Amino acid sequence: MSPASFESLFIAPDASLHDALARLDANAQGILLVAGHDRRLARTVTDGDLRRAALGGIPASTSLEALPAKAPLTAGLHTTLAEVLAAMDDARIDHMPIVDAAGRAVDLITRRELSQRVYLSSPHLGDDEATLVQEAFSSNWIAPLGPHVDAFERELAARVGVAHAAATSSGTAALHLGLRLLGVGPGDIVLCSSLTFVASANPIRQLGATPLFVDSEPAGWNMSAQALQRALDTLQADGLRAKAAVVVNLYGQSAEMDALLPLLEAAGVPVLEDAAESLGATYRGRPSGSFGHLAVFSFNGNKIITTSGGGMLVGNDADLIQHARRLSTQAREPARHYEHVEDGYNYRLSNVLAGIGRGQLRVLDQRVERRREVFSHYRQALADHPEVRWMAEPPGHVSTRWLSAFRLEHAHPSRARDMLLDFLERHNVEARPVWKPMHLQPLYAGARYIEHAPGQDVSRALFEGGICLPSGSNLEPAQLARVTTLLRRGLDLVRGGA
Ligand SMILES: Cc1ncc(COP(=O)(O)O)c(C=O)c1O
């Protein structure tokens, strides 16, 4: 329903039955909202109401006010989609007007929307995956390890411009291995971007080390060099040195490596690049994931390419990556019997899933192109909404726009964010808040955190007003148009009411 057609749902109480019929015919929604200028909902009128009036012999020139009174069934702005659905089922109706606290009609939910959920980022298979998986079946390489695993590692390494890669069962497993290979252990301090998914930080804690969280910079949202410098200075003043740094590339975009890496190098801190969200992006012409001593990718179901679950640890040090492969297969020593010296894991990717990964890698460029198109569409469609502040793509960056993300500029950002998210959810559209920073997580209560500038907590502000929109490369043009239309209406609602 376009913004214009939402307006066309309204009809004045003194309009005639004939006018109502003509309007219903024109907007094809099957319902009208009867309200005066103040938009307070007096009642609804459906095709059925008009048919019954005609059968009852009420002349078409009669005004709507003369119809038998019918209190409208409505829901409030905080009603969830499930509650709306349940109420529609109970009353056996197909539409539910949403009213604000003043009783004004501000939205209409239709049953038709319920079968058309739009997802944030869903898997998008290409033409080759099924054939490659079939190859694994035909050759009986169903066990973990096998030719697809080796080929997937080679092909991904080549794509990212690194020498070696080890395929793992998840990005989290690759992070865990990466930190361990950089020597992180009990008592160590590890620098880590605060604005990220919890998987970037958990392996630090699980290895017995302590994270020191670093804020974001306001434009590109990734780790702030200013904050990093102060974090390194603070550690130095205390006579400490970080064992490693987890630098995250957020929402399809590399961190500002030219600013961050020299600081870390000067302090002697190796980098584990968390490129789980940035496969396909480049920074100053170089692929994201080629900057750290080690880097990690994820092929989780919501990522730009997926193996349904999987990850990769990459780097130029052959020994480290070979060690990762050994640790990920229970650290078995090369002996006929089962001999173990090191503590290992069951972290290897299976040959079947690697087959999917190889097929997905072939369509990566198309996926990047389409996600960027989705972002451009949103940006153009909302260009007249200055309160929408998109995550910037600074010079030198090519983002994949894995997720199209913006911050709402508003006096009460989290209230406005939640109002917009509730609105989209009621219309069966999946959007999400930006990651809740690690320094605000109860899990990391008490962890040290260095802000972008004293008194300026950028990642908190990005969380409070931040929203990620449906961004899948398989979004149909009609779905994208529907989301954009809803966004425009939702933003108007927020402007008027939050
Ligand atoms: C930034 C970041 N790091 C790590 C991960 C973990 O990857 P996985 O889900 O494959 O374990 C994810 C996503 O899931 C992520 O977004």
Coordinates of C-alpha atoms and ligand atoms in Angstrom, one line a residue:
M1 CA 0.0 0.0 0.0
S2 CA 1.6 3.3 -1.0
P3 CA 1.4 6.4 1.2
A4 CA -1.2 7.9 -1.2
S5 CA -3.3 4.8 -0.9
F6 CA -3.2 4.9 2.9
E7 CA -4.7 8.4 2.6
S8 CA -7.3 7.1 0.2
L9 CA -8.6 4.8 2.9
F10 CA -10.1 7.7 4.8
I11 CA -13.6 8.8 4.1
A12 CA -15.7 11.5 6.0
P13 CA -18.7 10.4 8.1
D14 CA -21.0 12.6 6.0
A15 CA -20.0 10.9 2.7
S16 CA -22.7 8.9 0.9
L17 CA -22.9 5.1 0.6
H18 CA -22.4 5.7 -3.2
D19 CA -19.2 7.7 -2.5
A20 CA -17.9 4.9 -0.2
L21 CA -18.6 2.2 -2.8
A22 CA -16.8 4.2 -5.5
R23 CA -13.8 4.7 -3.1
L24 CA -13.7 1.1 -2.2
D25 CA -13.7 0.2 -5.8
A26 CA -10.8 2.5 -6.6
N27 CA -8.5 1.6 -3.8
A28 CA -9.2 -2.2 -3.9
Q29 CA -8.4 -2.6 -0.2
G30 CA -11.8 -3.8 0.8
I31 CA -12.1 -1.4 3.8
L32 CA -12.4 2.4 4.5
L33 CA -11.6 4.3 7.6
V34 CA -14.5 6.6 8.5
A35 CA -13.0 9.7 10.3
G36 CA -13.3 13.4 10.2
H37 CA -10.4 15.9 9.9
D38 CA -9.0 14.9 13.3
R39 CA -8.5 11.3 12.0
R40 CA -10.3 9.9 15.1
L41 CA -11.7 6.6 13.8
A42 CA -15.6 6.6 14.0
R43 CA -15.9 3.2 12.3
T44 CA -14.8 1.2 9.4
V45 CA -16.8 0.4 6.3
T46 CA -16.3 -2.8 4.3
D47 CA -17.7 -4.2 1.1
G48 CA -20.0 -6.3 3.3
D49 CA -21.4 -3.3 5.2
L50 CA -22.4 -1.7 1.9
R51 CA -23.8 -4.9 0.5
R52 CA -26.0 -5.4 3.6
A53 CA -27.1 -1.7 3.4
A54 CA -28.1 -2.2 -0.3
L55 CA -30.0 -5.4 0.5
G56 CA -31.7 -3.6 3.4
G57 CA -33.0 -1.1 0.9
I58 CA -31.0 1.9 2.3
P59 CA -30.7 4.4 -0.6
A60 CA -27.2 5.0 -2.0
S61 CA -27.5 8.7 -1.3
T62 CA -27.7 8.1 2.5
S63 CA -24.7 9.2 4.5
L64 CA -22.5 6.7 6.2
E65 CA -23.6 8.1 9.6
A66 CA -27.0 6.5 9.0
L67 CA -25.5 3.0 8.9
P68 CA -26.2 0.8 11.9
A69 CA -23.5 1.7 14.5
K70 CA -20.5 -0.6 14.6
A71 CA -17.7 0.0 17.1
P72 CA -14.4 -0.5 15.2
L73 CA -12.1 -3.2 16.3
T74 CA -8.6 -1.7 16.5
A75 CA -5.2 -2.3 17.9
G76 CA -2.7 0.1 19.5
L77 CA 0.7 1.2 18.4
H78 CA 2.4 -1.3 20.7
T79 CA 0.4 -4.4 19.6
T80 CA 2.6 -7.1 18.0
L81 CA 2.0 -8.8 14.7
A82 CA 1.0 -12.0 16.5
E83 CA -1.5 -10.2 18.6
V84 CA -3.0 -8.4 15.6
L85 CA -3.2 -11.8 13.8
A86 CA -4.9 -13.5 16.8
A87 CA -7.5 -10.6 17.1
M88 CA -8.2 -10.8 13.3
D89 CA -8.7 -14.6 13.6
D90 CA -11.0 -14.2 16.6
A91 CA -13.1 -11.6 14.9
R92 CA -12.8 -13.3 11.5
I93 CA -11.8 -10.1 9.8
D94 CA -9.0 -9.4 7.3
H95 CA -8.0 -5.8 8.3
M96 CA -7.0 -4.2 11.6
P97 CA -6.8 -0.4 11.9
I98 CA -4.0 0.7 14.3
V99 CA -4.9 3.8 16.4
D100 CA -2.6 6.0 18.4
A101 CA -3.3 7.0 22.0
A102 CA -5.6 9.8 20.9
G103 CA -7.8 7.3 18.9
R104 CA -6.5 8.6 15.5
A105 CA -6.1 5.9 12.8
V106 CA -2.5 5.8 11.9
D107 CA -2.0 2.5 10.1
L108 CA -3.9 -0.5 8.7
I109 CA -2.7 -4.1 8.8
T110 CA -4.0 -6.5 6.2
R111 CA -4.1 -10.2 6.3
R112 CA -2.5 -10.3 2.8
E113 CA 0.8 -9.1 4.4
L114 CA 1.0 -12.0 6.7
S115 CA 2.0 -14.4 3.9
Q116 CA 4.6 -12.1 2.6
R117 CA 7.3 -11.8 5.3
V118 CA 10.3 -9.8 4.2
Y119 CA 13.5 -11.1 5.8
L120 CA 16.6 -9.2 6.9
S121 CA 19.0 -11.3 4.9
S122 CA 18.1 -14.8 3.7
P123 CA 20.2 -17.4 1.9
H124 CA 20.4 -16.9 -1.9
L125 CA 21.6 -19.9 -3.8
G126 CA 23.2 -19.8 -7.2
D127 CA 23.1 -22.4 -10.1
D128 CA 26.1 -24.6 -9.1
E129 CA 25.6 -25.4 -5.4
A130 CA 23.3 -28.4 -6.0
T131 CA 25.7 -29.9 -8.6
L132 CA 28.7 -29.5 -6.3
V133 CA 26.9 -31.1 -3.3
Q134 CA 25.7 -33.9 -5.6
E135 CA 29.4 -34.5 -6.5
A136 CA 30.1 -34.9 -2.8
F137 CA 27.3 -37.5 -2.6
S138 CA 28.3 -39.3 -5.8
S139 CA 32.0 -39.7 -4.7
N140 CA 30.9 -40.6 -1.1
W141 CA 32.9 -37.7 0.3
I142 CA 30.4 -37.0 3.0
A143 CA 32.9 -37.1 5.8
P144 CA 34.5 -33.9 7.0
L145 CA 37.5 -33.3 4.8
G146 CA 37.6 -34.1 1.2
P147 CA 38.2 -32.4 -2.2
H148 CA 35.6 -29.7 -1.8
V149 CA 37.2 -28.5 1.5
D150 CA 40.6 -28.2 -0.1
A151 CA 39.2 -26.5 -3.2
F152 CA 37.1 -24.1 -1.1
E153 CA 40.1 -23.1 0.9
R154 CA 42.2 -22.5 -2.2
E155 CA 39.4 -20.6 -4.0
L156 CA 38.6 -18.4 -1.0
A157 CA 42.2 -17.6 -0.3
A158 CA 42.7 -16.6 -4.0
R159 CA 39.6 -14.4 -3.9
V160 CA 40.8 -12.6 -0.7
G161 CA 44.4 -12.4 -1.9
V162 CA 45.9 -14.3 1.0
A163 CA 48.2 -17.4 0.8
H164 CA 46.4 -19.9 3.0
A165 CA 42.9 -20.7 4.5
A166 CA 41.5 -23.2 6.9
A167 CA 37.8 -24.0 6.6
T168 CA 35.9 -24.3 9.9
S169 CA 32.5 -25.2 11.2
S170 CA 31.7 -21.5 11.9
G171 CA 33.2 -18.0 12.0
T172 CA 33.2 -18.2 15.8
A173 CA 35.3 -21.4 15.7
A174 CA 37.7 -19.6 13.4
L175 CA 37.9 -16.6 15.8
H176 CA 38.6 -19.0 18.7
L177 CA 41.4 -20.7 16.7
G178 CA 42.8 -17.4 15.5
L179 CA 43.1 -16.0 19.0
R180 CA 44.7 -19.1 20.3
L181 CA 47.2 -19.2 17.4
L182 CA 48.1 -15.6 18.2
G183 CA 49.0 -16.9 21.7
V184 CA 46.1 -15.5 23.6
G185 CA 45.6 -17.2 27.0
P186 CA 44.7 -16.7 30.6
G187 CA 45.5 -13.2 32.0
D188 CA 46.0 -11.6 28.6
I189 CA 44.4 -8.4 27.4
V190 CA 42.8 -8.3 23.9
L191 CA 41.6 -5.1 22.2
C192 CA 38.2 -5.6 20.5
S193 CA 35.7 -3.4 18.7
S194 CA 32.8 -2.8 21.0
L195 CA 30.2 -2.4 18.2
T196 CA 29.9 -6.0 17.0
F197 CA 28.2 -9.3 17.3
V198 CA 29.0 -11.1 20.6
A199 CA 31.0 -13.8 18.7
S200 CA 33.8 -11.3 18.1
A201 CA 34.4 -11.1 21.9
N202 CA 33.4 -14.4 23.4
P203 CA 36.4 -16.4 22.4
I204 CA 38.6 -13.8 24.2
R205 CA 36.8 -14.5 27.4
Q206 CA 36.6 -18.3 26.8
L207 CA 40.4 -18.3 26.5
G208 CA 40.7 -16.7 29.9
A209 CA 41.8 -13.4 28.5
T210 CA 40.2 -10.0 29.2
P211 CA 38.7 -7.8 26.5
L212 CA 39.4 -4.1 26.3
F213 CA 36.6 -2.6 24.2
V214 CA 37.2 0.2 21.7
D215 CA 34.6 2.6 20.5
S216 CA 33.6 3.3 16.8
E217 CA 34.2 6.4 14.7
P218 CA 31.0 8.3 13.8
A219 CA 31.1 8.2 10.0
G220 CA 32.1 4.6 9.1
W221 CA 31.0 3.0 12.4
N222 CA 34.1 0.8 12.6
M223 CA 36.9 1.0 15.3
S224 CA 37.9 4.6 16.1
A225 CA 41.7 5.2 15.6
Q226 CA 41.4 8.0 18.2
A227 CA 40.0 5.6 20.8
L228 CA 42.5 2.9 19.9
Q229 CA 45.4 5.3 20.4
R230 CA 44.0 6.2 23.9
A231 CA 43.5 2.5 24.7
L232 CA 47.1 1.8 23.7
D233 CA 48.4 4.8 25.7
T234 CA 46.4 3.7 28.8
L235 CA 47.8 0.2 28.6
Q236 CA 51.3 1.5 28.2
A237 CA 50.9 3.8 31.2
D238 CA 49.9 0.8 33.2
G239 CA 53.0 -1.1 31.9
L240 CA 50.7 -3.5 29.9
R241 CA 50.6 -4.6 26.3
A242 CA 47.6 -6.2 24.5
K243 CA 48.3 -9.7 23.3
A244 CA 46.1 -9.2 20.2
A245 CA 43.4 -6.9 18.6
V246 CA 40.1 -8.1 17.1
V247 CA 39.3 -5.4 14.5
V248 CA 35.8 -5.9 13.2
N249 CA 34.6 -4.9 9.7
L250 CA 31.0 -4.0 10.2
Y251 CA 28.0 -4.6 8.0
G252 CA 30.0 -5.2 4.8
Q253 CA 32.6 -2.5 5.2
S254 CA 36.3 -2.6 6.1
A255 CA 37.6 -0.8 9.2
E256 CA 39.9 2.2 8.4
M257 CA 43.0 0.1 8.3
D258 CA 45.4 2.9 7.2
A259 CA 44.7 4.6 10.5
L260 CA 44.5 1.5 12.8
L261 CA 47.2 -0.8 11.6
P262 CA 50.2 1.5 12.1
L263 CA 49.1 2.2 15.7
L264 CA 48.8 -1.5 16.4
E265 CA 52.1 -2.3 14.7
A266 CA 53.9 0.3 16.6
A267 CA 52.6 -1.2 19.8
G268 CA 53.5 -4.7 18.7
V269 CA 49.9 -6.0 18.8
P270 CA 49.0 -8.6 16.1
V271 CA 45.6 -8.2 14.4
L272 CA 42.9 -10.8 14.1
E273 CA 40.6 -9.2 11.5
D274 CA 37.0 -10.1 12.0
A275 CA 35.8 -10.1 8.4
A276 CA 32.7 -12.3 9.1
E277 CA 30.5 -9.5 7.7
S278 CA 32.7 -8.1 5.0
L279 CA 33.5 -10.8 2.4
G280 CA 33.6 -9.1 -1.0
A281 CA 34.4 -5.6 0.3
T282 CA 37.6 -3.8 -0.6
Y283 CA 39.7 -1.1 1.2
R284 CA 42.0 1.0 -1.0
G285 CA 41.7 -1.7 -3.7
R286 CA 42.6 -4.6 -1.4
P287 CA 40.1 -7.3 -0.3
S288 CA 38.7 -7.1 3.2
G289 CA 40.2 -9.9 5.2
S290 CA 43.7 -9.5 3.8
F291 CA 44.8 -6.9 6.4
G292 CA 45.2 -8.8 9.6
H293 CA 47.9 -11.3 10.6
L294 CA 44.9 -13.6 10.5
A295 CA 41.4 -13.0 9.4
V296 CA 38.1 -14.7 9.8
F297 CA 35.0 -15.1 7.6
S298 CA 31.6 -16.5 8.3
F299 CA 29.2 -18.4 6.1
N300 CA 26.4 -18.4 8.5
G301 CA 22.9 -18.4 6.9
N302 CA 22.4 -14.6 7.0
K303 CA 25.8 -13.8 5.4
I304 CA 26.4 -12.5 1.9
I305 CA 27.3 -16.1 0.9
T306 CA 26.5 -19.0 3.0
T307 CA 27.2 -22.7 3.6
S308 CA 24.2 -22.8 6.0
G309 CA 26.9 -22.7 8.7
G310 CA 30.7 -22.4 8.3
G311 CA 33.7 -20.2 8.6
M312 CA 37.3 -19.7 7.4
L313 CA 40.5 -18.6 9.0
V314 CA 42.9 -17.0 6.5
G315 CA 46.4 -15.6 6.6
N316 CA 49.8 -15.6 4.9
D317 CA 51.6 -17.7 7.5
A318 CA 51.5 -21.3 6.2
D319 CA 52.5 -22.7 9.6
L320 CA 49.7 -20.9 11.5
I321 CA 47.1 -22.1 9.1
Q322 CA 48.4 -25.6 9.0
H323 CA 48.3 -25.5 12.8
A324 CA 44.7 -24.3 12.7
R325 CA 43.7 -27.3 10.5
R326 CA 45.3 -29.6 13.0
L327 CA 43.7 -28.0 16.1
S328 CA 40.3 -28.1 14.3
T329 CA 40.5 -31.8 13.8
Q330 CA 41.1 -32.7 17.5
A331 CA 44.9 -32.0 17.2
R332 CA 45.7 -35.5 16.3
E333 CA 49.4 -36.2 16.0
P334 CA 50.7 -37.9 12.8
A335 CA 50.8 -41.4 14.3
R336 CA 48.9 -44.6 13.3
H337 CA 47.2 -44.7 16.7
Y338 CA 45.4 -41.8 18.3
E339 CA 48.1 -39.6 19.8
H340 CA 47.4 -36.2 21.3
V341 CA 49.8 -33.6 22.7
E342 CA 47.7 -30.4 22.2
D343 CA 44.2 -29.6 23.2
G344 CA 42.2 -29.6 20.0
Y345 CA 38.6 -29.1 18.8
N346 CA 36.1 -30.5 16.4
Y347 CA 35.9 -27.4 14.2
R348 CA 36.4 -28.6 10.6
L349 CA 33.9 -27.7 7.9
S350 CA 32.4 -30.8 6.2
N351 CA 33.0 -31.6 2.5
V352 CA 29.3 -31.3 1.7
L353 CA 29.1 -27.8 3.1
A354 CA 32.3 -26.8 1.4
G355 CA 30.6 -27.8 -1.9
I356 CA 27.9 -25.2 -1.2
G357 CA 30.6 -22.7 -0.4
R358 CA 32.3 -23.2 -3.7
G359 CA 29.1 -22.6 -5.6
Q360 CA 28.3 -19.5 -3.5
L361 CA 31.8 -18.0 -4.1
R362 CA 31.1 -18.1 -7.8
V363 CA 28.2 -15.7 -7.4
L364 CA 29.8 -13.4 -4.8
D365 CA 30.3 -10.5 -7.2
Q366 CA 26.6 -10.6 -8.2
R367 CA 25.6 -10.7 -4.6
V368 CA 27.7 -7.7 -3.8
E369 CA 26.3 -5.8 -6.7
R370 CA 22.7 -6.5 -5.8
R371 CA 23.2 -5.6 -2.1
R372 CA 24.7 -2.3 -3.2
E373 CA 21.7 -1.7 -5.4
V374 CA 19.3 -2.4 -2.5
F375 CA 21.2 0.1 -0.5
S376 CA 21.0 2.8 -3.3
H377 CA 17.3 2.2 -3.7
Y378 CA 16.7 2.9 0.0
R379 CA 19.0 5.9 0.0
Q380 CA 17.3 7.5 -3.0
A381 CA 13.8 6.7 -1.7
L382 CA 14.5 8.3 1.6
A383 CA 16.6 11.2 0.4
D384 CA 14.0 13.6 1.7
H385 CA 14.2 12.2 5.2
P386 CA 17.2 14.1 6.8
E387 CA 16.7 12.2 10.1
V388 CA 18.0 9.1 8.3
R389 CA 21.8 9.0 8.6
W390 CA 23.2 6.2 6.6
M391 CA 26.4 4.4 7.6
A392 CA 28.9 6.3 5.4
E393 CA 31.2 4.7 2.8
P394 CA 34.2 6.9 3.2
P395 CA 36.7 7.4 0.3
G396 CA 38.8 4.3 -0.3
H397 CA 36.1 1.9 0.7
V398 CA 33.9 -0.3 -1.4
S399 CA 31.3 -1.8 1.0
T400 CA 29.2 -4.8 0.1
R401 CA 26.3 -3.1 2.1
W402 CA 25.8 -6.6 3.5
L403 CA 23.2 -4.8 5.7
S404 CA 21.8 -1.4 4.8
A405 CA 22.1 0.4 8.1
F406 CA 21.2 3.9 9.3
R407 CA 21.0 5.9 12.5
L408 CA 17.8 7.9 13.2
E409 CA 18.6 11.4 14.3
H410 CA 15.9 12.0 17.0
A411 CA 15.6 13.6 20.4
H412 CA 14.6 10.2 21.8
P413 CA 16.5 7.8 19.5
S414 CA 15.7 4.5 21.1
R415 CA 12.0 5.3 21.4
A416 CA 12.0 6.4 17.7
R417 CA 13.9 3.3 16.7
D418 CA 11.6 0.9 18.5
M419 CA 8.5 2.7 17.1
L420 CA 9.8 2.2 13.6
L421 CA 10.8 -1.4 14.2
D422 CA 7.4 -2.2 15.8
F423 CA 5.7 -0.6 12.8
L424 CA 7.7 -2.7 10.3
E425 CA 7.2 -5.8 12.3
R426 CA 3.5 -5.3 12.3
H427 CA 3.7 -5.3 8.6
N428 CA 5.7 -8.5 8.6
V429 CA 9.0 -6.9 7.7
E430 CA 12.1 -8.0 9.5
A431 CA 14.4 -5.1 10.5
R432 CA 16.8 -5.1 13.5
P433 CA 18.5 -2.7 15.8
V434 CA 22.2 -2.1 15.2
W435 CA 24.4 -4.4 17.3
K436 CA 24.2 -3.6 21.0
P437 CA 27.8 -2.8 21.9
M438 CA 29.8 -5.2 24.0
H439 CA 30.5 -2.7 26.7
L440 CA 26.7 -2.4 27.3
Q441 CA 26.2 -6.1 27.5
P442 CA 25.5 -7.6 30.9
L443 CA 27.9 -10.4 29.9
Y444 CA 30.7 -7.8 29.8
A445 CA 29.7 -5.7 32.7
G446 CA 32.8 -4.2 34.2
A447 CA 34.9 -4.6 31.1
R448 CA 37.1 -1.6 30.2
Y449 CA 35.9 0.6 27.4
I450 CA 37.5 3.5 25.6
E451 CA 35.2 6.1 24.0
H452 CA 35.8 7.8 20.7
A453 CA 36.4 11.0 22.6
P454 CA 35.9 11.7 26.3
G455 CA 32.2 12.0 26.9
Q456 CA 31.4 10.8 23.3
D457 CA 30.2 7.3 23.3
V458 CA 29.6 6.7 19.5
S459 CA 28.7 3.0 19.6
R460 CA 26.1 3.6 22.2
A461 CA 24.5 6.3 20.0
L462 CA 24.7 4.1 17.0
F463 CA 22.9 1.3 18.9
E464 CA 20.3 3.6 20.4
G465 CA 19.2 5.1 17.0
G466 CA 20.5 2.4 14.6
I467 CA 18.4 0.2 12.3
C468 CA 19.4 -2.5 9.8
L469 CA 16.9 -2.9 6.9
P470 CA 16.1 -6.0 4.8
S471 CA 19.1 -6.2 2.6
G472 CA 19.0 -9.6 0.9
S473 CA 20.3 -10.0 -2.6
N474 CA 17.2 -12.0 -3.4
L475 CA 14.7 -9.3 -2.4
E476 CA 12.2 -9.0 -5.2
P477 CA 11.7 -5.4 -6.7
A478 CA 8.1 -5.6 -5.4
Q479 CA 9.3 -6.5 -1.9
L480 CA 11.8 -3.6 -1.9
A481 CA 9.1 -1.2 -3.1
R482 CA 6.8 -2.5 -0.3
V483 CA 9.5 -2.0 2.4
T484 CA 10.4 1.5 1.1
T485 CA 6.7 2.6 1.1
L486 CA 6.3 1.3 4.6
L487 CA 9.5 3.0 5.7
R488 CA 8.3 6.3 4.5
R489 CA 5.0 5.9 6.3
G490 CA 6.7 4.6 9.5
L491 CA 9.2 7.5 9.5
D492 CA 6.2 9.9 9.2
L493 CA 4.6 8.2 12.1
V494 CA 7.8 8.5 14.2
R495 CA 8.0 12.2 13.2
G496 CA 4.5 12.7 14.4
G497 CA 4.5 10.6 17.5
A498 CA 7.7 9.4 19.1
Ligands
LIG1 C1 31.1 -9.7 13.3 C2 30.8 -11.2 13.4 N1 31.8 -11.9 14.0 C3 31.6 -13.2 14.1 C4 30.4 -13.9 13.7 C5 30.3 -15.3 13.9 O1 30.2 -16.1 12.8 P1 29.4 -17.5 12.9 O2 28.0 -17.3 13.0 O3 29.7 -18.2 11.6 O4 30.0 -18.3 14.0 C6 29.4 -13.1 13.1 C7 28.1 -13.6 12.6 O5 27.5 -14.5 12.9 C8 29.6 -11.7 13.0 O6 28.6 -10.9 12.5

